[in-house]
């Protein structure tokens, strides 16, 4: 394989990006990035290439693998779900069909052309120690930090019952702008994937920067922490790394679960963590589980992590999911019929990232195919997702969603109360139970506080008749039915 001279422009559109053909470092291989870019453009077409692939940057090419960087996690996710195969195949082909692993992650220090992304402020971190030349600087910094994503702010975070507490806590921590307040330090956010942990950490970062522009914030993924640490070990000089960590006002480490089993790195984290917290500097950590549930994390680190404020972020309820989709559609500047949003919110329940991904896919498909977005289009385009998520609603689900929707207590589904405001929703729930499940009239009656099967039959006849006369009720029933997986 030959070495590639860094080139500028590739004859097509000048993306303004530095063409990094990793040169000279031990173990690196020459990958001609402009050639890869051109081939990708041929494969996916100009529109997709310009939108999604042009912003990618080659981070590293070595025998162990090729690392490609995306400017934001938004782009990262999109490329991963749509173009990862094209990217991998093209890179491997360019390397002579060597089956190297290809990975994609959000860029650490990223040379986004200023004209293209002026809103991305560089993250003020401690100055890179030991940097040699400007081109090499990103590779030489003792630790590579992530830029804060301009999309992830408190303003763009939709608050609902599932994340109210974590949101309030995050705002409180942010308001202290780095002065780790007792009781809030460390701040530990945990919860499942795609529920907004990273979003909230960036939001805290933005808010702190707004309050104190000179604040030294270091936001790292656990992987970056690990990489910084292992490089320091390899180079037998961990001082720059430690200095960088310990000179900040705020240290954020995202997805700590990735340090599981990496004892040396945990040790280093533990020390820096203690120093910072003891000096009253804010430390913010996220993980997919609570400290106690994290496997292969040292006990003393677990107990230290839980010693400040620990908050869980839960999966959002359907109203919040709808609000998130509405906000997202607004940001995308597209008009999406309510029934499509309801369909998505009703189907994809456990992960906001997936929810957003589904909306992005729909919008892109509608633009590419020139077709309007309606419920059928959504079902067709997202058939894979729907298959994955379509669960048969249980009687419990139906009672819960209907009670939530009409703002009555779930207990009222079973209670003997007959007043109109609980009786009508109860009838709706019985009707939906008959429509959406295979339960018999007596089964349904039993689930509704031991009511007689004739009561259920009556409801099943009454609701459609009422729907004919009452469009509002009809609309409510239709929305509920969709949320519960019906048509
Ligand atoms: P996590 O770090 O918990 O895996 P992220 O913070 O990356 O999740 O969130 C995944 C995606 O969902 C992001 O694009 C984020 O902006 C979005 N998201 C999650 N929760 C919310 C919310 N409550 N409001 C708006 N967007 C959200
Ligand atoms: Mg995250």
Coordinates of C-alpha atoms and ligand atoms in Angstrom, one line a residue:
X1 CA 0.0 0.0 0.0
X2 CA 1.3 3.5 -0.8
X3 CA 1.4 6.5 1.4
X4 CA -1.1 9.2 0.4
X5 CA -0.2 12.8 0.3
X6 CA -2.7 14.9 2.1
X7 CA -4.7 16.6 -0.6
X8 CA -7.0 19.5 -0.7
X9 CA -10.3 19.2 -2.4
X10 CA -11.2 16.1 -4.5
X11 CA -12.3 17.6 -7.7
X12 CA -15.9 17.4 -6.7
X13 CA -17.3 19.6 -4.0
X14 CA -14.7 21.0 -1.6
X15 CA -16.1 20.0 1.7
X16 CA -13.4 22.1 3.4
X17 CA -12.4 19.1 5.5
X18 CA -8.9 18.1 6.2
X19 CA -8.1 14.9 4.3
X20 CA -6.4 12.9 6.9
X21 CA -4.5 10.0 5.4
X22 CA -2.9 8.8 8.6
X23 CA 0.8 9.1 7.9
X24 CA 3.8 7.8 9.6
X25 CA 2.5 6.6 12.9
X26 CA 3.4 3.1 13.7
X27 CA 0.8 0.6 12.7
X28 CA -1.2 3.0 10.5
X29 CA -2.2 2.2 7.0
X30 CA -2.6 4.6 4.1
X31 CA -6.3 5.1 3.3
X32 CA -7.0 7.5 0.5
X33 CA -10.0 9.2 2.0
X34 CA -10.9 11.4 -1.0
X35 CA -11.1 8.2 -3.1
X36 CA -13.4 6.7 -0.5
X37 CA -15.5 9.8 -0.5
X38 CA -15.8 9.8 -4.3
X39 CA -16.8 6.2 -4.4
X40 CA -19.4 6.8 -1.7
X41 CA -20.8 9.7 -3.6
X42 CA -21.2 7.4 -6.6
X43 CA -22.9 4.7 -4.5
X44 CA -25.4 6.8 -2.5
X45 CA -25.9 9.8 -4.8
X46 CA -25.2 13.5 -4.4
X47 CA -28.1 14.3 -2.0
X48 CA -27.4 11.7 0.6
X49 CA -23.7 12.1 0.2
X50 CA -23.8 15.8 0.8
X51 CA -26.2 15.5 3.7
X52 CA -24.7 12.6 5.6
X53 CA -21.4 11.4 4.3
X54 CA -19.6 14.6 3.3
X55 CA -19.3 15.7 6.9
X56 CA -17.6 12.5 7.9
X57 CA -13.9 12.6 8.6
X58 CA -11.3 9.9 8.7
X59 CA -9.9 9.7 12.2
X60 CA -7.6 6.8 12.1
X61 CA -6.6 4.0 9.8
X62 CA -4.6 1.2 11.2
X63 CA -4.3 -2.5 10.8
X64 CA -6.6 -2.9 13.8
X65 CA -9.4 -0.9 12.2
X66 CA -10.5 2.3 10.6
X67 CA -12.2 5.0 12.7
X68 CA -14.4 7.5 11.1
X69 CA -15.8 10.5 12.9
X70 CA -19.1 12.2 12.6
X71 CA -19.7 15.8 13.7
X72 CA -22.8 15.1 15.8
X73 CA -24.5 12.0 17.2
X74 CA -27.4 12.9 14.9
X75 CA -25.2 12.3 11.9
X76 CA -23.6 9.3 13.5
X77 CA -26.9 7.6 14.2
X78 CA -28.2 8.3 10.7
X79 CA -25.1 7.0 9.0
X80 CA -25.1 4.0 11.2
X81 CA -28.6 3.0 10.4
X82 CA -28.5 3.9 6.7
X83 CA -25.0 3.9 5.2
X84 CA -22.8 1.8 7.5
X85 CA -22.6 -1.0 5.0
X86 CA -21.7 1.3 2.1
X87 CA -19.1 3.0 4.2
X88 CA -17.5 -0.3 5.4
X89 CA -17.5 -1.9 1.9
X90 CA -16.0 1.2 0.3
X91 CA -13.3 1.5 2.8
X92 CA -12.4 -2.1 2.6
X93 CA -12.4 -2.0 -1.1
X94 CA -10.0 0.9 -1.1
X95 CA -7.7 -0.9 1.2
X96 CA -7.6 -3.8 -1.2
X97 CA -10.5 -5.8 0.3
X98 CA -8.9 -6.1 3.7
X99 CA -11.7 -7.0 6.1
X100 CA -10.7 -4.3 8.7
X101 CA -13.3 -3.3 11.3
X102 CA -14.8 0.1 10.5
X103 CA -16.2 2.1 13.3
X104 CA -18.0 5.4 13.5
X105 CA -18.4 7.7 16.4
X106 CA -18.9 11.3 17.2
X107 CA -15.8 13.3 16.5
X108 CA -13.7 14.5 19.4
X109 CA -11.7 17.5 18.2
X110 CA -13.3 18.1 14.8
X111 CA -12.3 20.5 12.1
X112 CA -15.7 21.4 10.9
X113 CA -15.5 24.2 8.3
X114 CA -16.5 27.3 10.1
X115 CA -18.9 28.4 7.3
X116 CA -20.8 25.1 7.6
X117 CA -21.2 24.8 11.3
X118 CA -20.7 28.2 12.9
X119 CA -23.0 27.4 15.8
X120 CA -20.8 24.7 17.1
X121 CA -18.6 26.4 19.7
X122 CA -15.4 24.7 20.5
X123 CA -15.4 23.1 23.9
X124 CA -13.0 24.9 26.1
X125 CA -10.7 22.2 27.5
X126 CA -7.4 22.5 29.1
X127 CA -4.8 23.3 26.4
X128 CA -3.4 20.2 24.7
X129 CA -0.1 19.4 26.3
X130 CA 2.6 17.9 24.1
X131 CA 1.0 18.8 20.8
X132 CA 3.5 19.1 18.0
X133 CA 2.0 20.4 14.8
X134 CA -1.5 21.7 14.2
X135 CA -2.4 18.8 11.9
X136 CA -1.3 16.3 14.5
X137 CA -2.9 18.1 17.4
X138 CA -6.1 16.1 17.6
X139 CA -4.2 12.9 17.8
X140 CA -1.7 14.3 20.3
X141 CA -4.0 15.9 22.9
X142 CA -3.8 13.9 26.1
X143 CA -7.4 13.3 25.9
X144 CA -9.9 14.0 23.2
X145 CA -13.0 15.8 24.2
X146 CA -16.4 15.9 22.6
X147 CA -17.9 19.1 21.3
X148 CA -21.2 19.9 22.8
X149 CA -24.0 19.2 20.3
X150 CA -25.9 22.4 19.6
X151 CA -29.1 20.3 19.4
X152 CA -28.9 19.1 22.9
X153 CA -30.0 22.0 25.2
X154 CA -32.5 22.4 28.0
X155 CA -34.8 24.2 25.5
X156 CA -35.0 21.3 23.2
X157 CA -35.6 18.7 26.0
X158 CA -39.2 17.8 26.3
X159 CA -40.2 17.4 29.9
X160 CA -42.8 14.9 31.1
X161 CA -43.5 12.7 34.1
X162 CA -40.7 10.2 33.2
X163 CA -37.9 12.8 33.2
X164 CA -39.2 15.7 35.3
X165 CA -36.9 14.9 38.2
X166 CA -33.8 14.4 36.2
X167 CA -34.5 17.5 34.3
X168 CA -34.9 19.6 37.4
X169 CA -31.7 18.1 38.9
X170 CA -29.8 18.8 35.7
X171 CA -30.9 22.4 35.7
X172 CA -29.9 22.8 39.4
X173 CA -26.5 21.3 38.7
X174 CA -26.1 23.6 35.7
X175 CA -27.0 26.7 37.6
X176 CA -24.1 26.1 39.9
X177 CA -21.9 26.4 36.9
X178 CA -19.1 24.1 38.0
X179 CA -19.1 24.8 41.7
X180 CA -20.0 21.3 42.8
X181 CA -22.7 21.9 45.4
X182 CA -22.7 19.4 48.3
X183 CA -25.5 16.9 47.7
X184 CA -25.3 17.4 44.0
X185 CA -21.8 16.2 43.5
X186 CA -21.2 13.8 41.8
X187 CA -24.3 14.0 39.7
X188 CA -25.1 10.5 38.5
X189 CA -27.7 10.0 35.7
X190 CA -28.7 6.5 34.9
X191 CA -31.3 4.9 32.6
X192 CA -31.8 2.8 29.5
X193 CA -30.4 3.7 26.1
X194 CA -31.9 6.6 24.1
X195 CA -33.6 8.2 27.0
X196 CA -31.8 11.5 27.0
X197 CA -28.8 11.1 29.3
X198 CA -26.3 12.4 26.8
X199 CA -28.8 15.2 25.8
X200 CA -29.0 16.4 29.4
X201 CA -25.3 16.3 29.9
X202 CA -24.7 18.5 26.9
X203 CA -27.5 20.7 28.0
X204 CA -25.8 21.1 31.4
X205 CA -22.6 21.9 29.5
X206 CA -24.2 24.6 27.4
X207 CA -25.9 26.2 30.4
X208 CA -22.7 26.2 32.4
X209 CA -20.9 27.8 29.5
X210 CA -23.6 30.4 29.2
X211 CA -23.3 31.3 32.8
X212 CA -19.5 31.2 32.9
X213 CA -17.9 31.5 29.5
X214 CA -14.5 30.8 31.0
X215 CA -15.5 27.6 32.6
X216 CA -13.2 24.6 31.8
X217 CA -15.5 21.8 30.9
X218 CA -14.3 18.4 29.9
X219 CA -16.9 16.1 28.4
X220 CA -15.7 12.6 27.6
X221 CA -17.2 9.3 26.5
X222 CA -15.9 6.5 28.6
X223 CA -14.2 5.2 25.5
X224 CA -12.3 8.5 25.2
X225 CA -11.4 8.3 28.8
X226 CA -10.2 4.8 28.3
X227 CA -8.3 5.7 25.1
X228 CA -6.6 8.7 26.8
X229 CA -5.6 6.6 29.6
X230 CA -4.2 3.7 27.6
X231 CA -2.3 6.1 25.4
X232 CA -0.8 7.7 28.5
X233 CA 0.2 4.2 29.7
X234 CA 1.6 3.2 26.3
X235 CA 3.7 6.4 26.1
X236 CA 4.7 5.9 29.7
X237 CA 3.7 9.4 30.5
X238 CA 0.4 9.8 32.2
X239 CA 1.1 13.3 33.5
X240 CA -0.5 15.3 30.7
X241 CA -3.5 13.1 30.9
X242 CA -3.9 13.5 34.6
X243 CA -3.2 17.2 34.5
X244 CA -5.8 17.7 31.9
X245 CA -8.4 15.8 33.9
X246 CA -7.6 17.5 37.1
X247 CA -7.4 21.0 35.9
X248 CA -11.0 21.2 34.8
X249 CA -13.9 22.8 36.6
X250 CA -16.4 20.2 35.4
X251 CA -15.7 16.7 34.3
X252 CA -18.4 14.7 32.5
X253 CA -18.0 11.1 31.7
X254 CA -20.7 9.6 29.6
X255 CA -21.7 5.9 29.5
X256 CA -19.5 4.8 32.4
X257 CA -20.7 1.2 31.9
X258 CA -18.0 0.9 29.2
X259 CA -15.3 1.1 31.8
X260 CA -16.6 -2.2 33.2
X261 CA -13.7 -4.6 33.7
X262 CA -11.1 -2.0 32.8
X263 CA -9.6 -1.8 36.2
X264 CA -6.6 0.5 35.5
X265 CA -8.9 3.1 33.8
X266 CA -11.3 2.9 36.7
X267 CA -8.5 3.4 39.1
X268 CA -7.4 6.6 37.3
X269 CA -11.0 7.8 37.0
X270 CA -11.5 7.2 40.7
X271 CA -8.5 9.3 41.7
X272 CA -9.3 12.2 39.4
X273 CA -12.9 12.0 40.5
X274 CA -11.9 12.2 44.2
X275 CA -9.6 15.1 43.6
X276 CA -12.1 17.1 41.7
X277 CA -15.0 16.4 44.1
X278 CA -12.9 17.2 47.1
X279 CA -11.9 20.5 45.5
X280 CA -15.6 21.3 44.9
X281 CA -15.4 20.8 41.2
X282 CA -18.5 19.3 39.6
X283 CA -18.4 15.7 38.3
X284 CA -21.2 14.4 36.2
X285 CA -21.5 10.7 35.2
X286 CA -24.0 8.8 33.2
X287 CA -24.5 5.0 32.9
X288 CA -27.1 2.6 31.7
X289 CA -27.6 1.3 35.3
X290 CA -27.4 2.6 38.8
X291 CA -23.9 2.3 40.4
X292 CA -25.0 -0.7 42.4
X293 CA -26.2 -2.6 39.4
X294 CA -23.1 -1.9 37.3
X295 CA -21.2 -5.1 36.7
X296 CA -17.4 -5.2 37.0
X297 CA -17.1 -1.8 38.5
X298 CA -15.0 -1.6 41.6
X299 CA -17.0 -1.4 44.9
X300 CA -15.4 1.8 46.2
X301 CA -16.0 3.5 42.9
X302 CA -19.7 2.4 43.0
X303 CA -20.1 3.8 46.5
X304 CA -18.4 7.0 45.5
X305 CA -20.6 7.4 42.5
X306 CA -23.7 7.1 44.5
X307 CA -22.5 9.5 47.2
X308 CA -23.9 12.7 45.5
X309 CA -27.2 12.9 43.6
X310 CA -28.4 10.0 41.7
X311 CA -31.3 10.2 39.4
X312 CA -32.9 7.8 37.0
X313 CA -34.4 8.8 33.6
X314 CA -37.3 6.6 32.7
X315 CA -38.9 5.8 29.3
X316 CA -41.3 8.6 28.5
X317 CA -45.1 8.1 28.6
X318 CA -47.0 8.3 25.4
X319 CA -47.9 12.0 25.8
X320 CA -44.3 12.9 26.2
X321 CA -43.4 10.8 23.2
X322 CA -45.9 12.7 21.2
X323 CA -44.6 16.0 22.4
X324 CA -41.1 14.9 21.5
X325 CA -42.2 14.0 18.0
X326 CA -44.0 17.2 17.5
X327 CA -41.0 19.2 18.6
X328 CA -38.8 17.2 16.3
X329 CA -41.1 17.6 13.3
X330 CA -41.1 21.3 14.0
X331 CA -37.3 21.4 14.0
X332 CA -37.2 19.5 10.7
X333 CA -39.7 22.0 9.4
X334 CA -42.1 19.4 8.2
X335 CA -45.8 19.1 8.6
X336 CA -46.7 15.6 9.8
X337 CA -50.3 14.6 10.2
X338 CA -51.3 14.0 13.8
X339 CA -52.4 10.4 13.1
X340 CA -48.8 9.6 11.9
X341 CA -47.3 11.1 15.0
X342 CA -49.7 9.2 17.1
X343 CA -49.0 6.0 15.3
X344 CA -45.2 6.4 15.9
X345 CA -45.6 7.5 19.5
X346 CA -47.9 4.5 20.1
X347 CA -45.6 2.0 18.5
X348 CA -42.2 3.0 19.6
X349 CA -42.3 3.2 23.3
X350 CA -39.0 2.5 24.9
X351 CA -36.4 4.6 23.2
X352 CA -36.5 8.2 22.1
X353 CA -33.6 7.8 19.8
X354 CA -35.5 5.1 17.9
X355 CA -38.5 7.3 17.9
X356 CA -36.6 10.2 16.3
X357 CA -34.9 7.8 13.9
X358 CA -38.3 6.6 12.7
X359 CA -39.4 10.2 12.1
X360 CA -36.2 11.1 10.3
X361 CA -36.5 8.0 8.1
X362 CA -40.1 8.9 7.2
X363 CA -39.2 12.5 6.3
X364 CA -36.3 11.4 4.2
X365 CA -38.3 8.7 2.4
X366 CA -41.1 11.1 1.7
X367 CA -38.7 13.7 0.3
X368 CA -36.8 11.1 -1.8
X369 CA -39.9 9.5 -3.2
X370 CA -41.9 12.7 -3.4
X371 CA -44.8 11.1 -1.5
X372 CA -46.9 12.7 1.3
X373 CA -46.6 11.2 4.7
X374 CA -49.7 9.5 5.9
X375 CA -50.4 6.5 8.1
X376 CA -50.2 4.0 5.3
X377 CA -46.9 5.5 4.0
X378 CA -45.6 5.3 7.5
X379 CA -46.6 1.7 8.0
X380 CA -45.0 0.8 4.7
X381 CA -41.8 2.6 5.2
X382 CA -41.4 1.6 8.8
X383 CA -42.6 -2.0 8.4
X384 CA -39.5 -3.4 10.0
X385 CA -39.9 -1.1 13.1
X386 CA -43.6 -1.9 13.4
X387 CA -43.0 -5.6 13.2
X388 CA -40.4 -5.2 16.0
X389 CA -42.5 -3.1 18.2
X390 CA -46.0 -4.3 17.6
X391 CA -47.1 -6.0 20.7
X392 CA -50.5 -7.2 21.3
X393 CA -52.1 -4.9 23.8
X394 CA -53.1 -6.5 27.1
X395 CA -56.2 -5.6 29.0
X396 CA -53.9 -3.8 31.5
X397 CA -52.4 -1.7 28.7
X398 CA -55.8 -0.8 27.4
X399 CA -57.1 0.2 30.9
X400 CA -54.0 2.2 31.6
X401 CA -53.9 4.1 28.3
X402 CA -57.6 4.8 28.3
X403 CA -57.5 6.0 31.9
X404 CA -54.5 8.2 31.2
X405 CA -56.1 9.6 28.1
X406 CA -59.3 10.6 29.9
X407 CA -57.4 11.6 33.0
X408 CA -59.2 9.3 35.3
X409 CA -57.6 6.8 37.7
X410 CA -56.8 3.3 36.5
X411 CA -58.6 2.1 39.6
X412 CA -61.8 3.6 38.2
X413 CA -61.7 0.9 35.5
X414 CA -62.5 -1.6 38.2
X415 CA -64.5 0.5 40.6
X416 CA -68.3 0.4 40.9
X417 CA -68.6 4.1 40.3
X418 CA -71.2 4.9 37.6
X419 CA -70.8 8.6 37.1
X420 CA -70.6 9.6 33.5
X421 CA -66.9 10.8 33.7
X422 CA -65.7 7.4 34.6
X423 CA -68.4 5.2 33.0
X424 CA -67.8 6.5 29.5
X425 CA -64.0 5.9 29.5
X426 CA -64.7 2.5 31.0
X427 CA -67.0 1.7 28.1
X428 CA -64.4 2.9 25.6
X429 CA -61.8 0.6 27.3
X430 CA -64.2 -2.4 27.1
X431 CA -64.9 -1.6 23.5
X432 CA -61.2 -1.4 22.7
X433 CA -60.6 -4.6 24.7
X434 CA -63.0 -6.4 22.4
X435 CA -61.5 -4.9 19.3
X436 CA -57.9 -5.3 20.1
X437 CA -57.7 -8.6 22.1
X438 CA -59.1 -12.0 21.7
X439 CA -60.7 -12.0 25.1
X440 CA -64.3 -13.1 25.5
X441 CA -67.1 -10.9 26.9
X442 CA -66.9 -12.7 30.3
X443 CA -63.1 -12.4 30.4
X444 CA -63.4 -8.6 29.8
X445 CA -66.1 -8.3 32.3
X446 CA -64.0 -9.9 35.0
X447 CA -61.0 -7.6 34.2
X448 CA -63.3 -4.6 34.7
X449 CA -64.1 -5.2 38.4
X450 CA -66.1 -8.4 37.9
X451 CA -68.8 -6.9 35.7
X452 CA -71.3 -9.0 33.9
X453 CA -70.7 -10.0 30.3
X454 CA -73.9 -8.1 29.3
X455 CA -72.4 -4.9 30.5
X456 CA -69.4 -5.4 28.2
X457 CA -71.7 -6.3 25.3
X458 CA -73.7 -3.1 25.9
X459 CA -70.5 -1.1 25.8
X460 CA -69.4 -2.7 22.6
X461 CA -72.6 -1.7 21.0
X462 CA -72.9 1.7 22.5
X463 CA -69.5 3.1 21.7
X464 CA -69.7 2.8 17.9
X465 CA -73.2 4.3 17.9
X466 CA -71.9 7.2 20.0
X467 CA -68.9 7.7 17.7
X468 CA -71.2 8.3 14.8
X469 CA -72.8 11.2 16.5
X470 CA -69.9 12.5 18.5
X471 CA -66.8 13.3 16.3
X472 CA -64.7 14.1 19.4
X473 CA -65.3 10.8 20.9
X474 CA -64.7 9.1 17.6
X475 CA -61.3 10.9 17.3
X476 CA -60.4 9.9 20.9
X477 CA -61.2 6.3 20.3
X478 CA -59.3 6.3 17.0
X479 CA -56.2 7.7 18.7
X480 CA -56.4 5.3 21.5
X481 CA -56.8 2.4 19.2
X482 CA -53.7 3.4 17.2
X483 CA -51.7 3.9 20.4
X484 CA -52.6 0.5 21.4
X485 CA -51.4 -1.1 18.2
X486 CA -54.7 -1.3 16.4
X487 CA -55.4 0.4 13.0
Ligands
LIG1 P1 -28.9 8.3 26.0 O1 -27.7 9.1 26.2 O2 -29.7 8.2 27.2 O3 -28.7 7.0 25.3 P2 -29.6 10.5 24.2 O4 -29.4 11.6 25.1 O5 -28.5 10.3 23.2 O6 -29.9 9.2 25.0 O7 -31.0 10.7 23.5 C1 -31.3 10.0 22.2 C2 -32.0 11.0 21.3 O8 -33.3 11.2 21.9 C3 -31.3 12.3 21.2 O9 -31.4 12.8 19.9 C4 -32.1 13.2 22.2 O10 -32.1 14.5 21.8 C5 -33.5 12.6 22.1 N1 -34.2 12.8 23.4 C6 -34.2 11.9 24.4 N2 -35.0 12.4 25.4 C7 -35.6 13.5 24.9 C8 -36.5 14.5 25.5 N3 -37.1 14.3 26.6 N4 -36.8 15.5 24.7 C9 -36.3 15.7 23.5 N5 -35.4 14.9 22.9 C10 -35.0 13.8 23.6
LIG2 MG1 -25.8 8.6 25.6

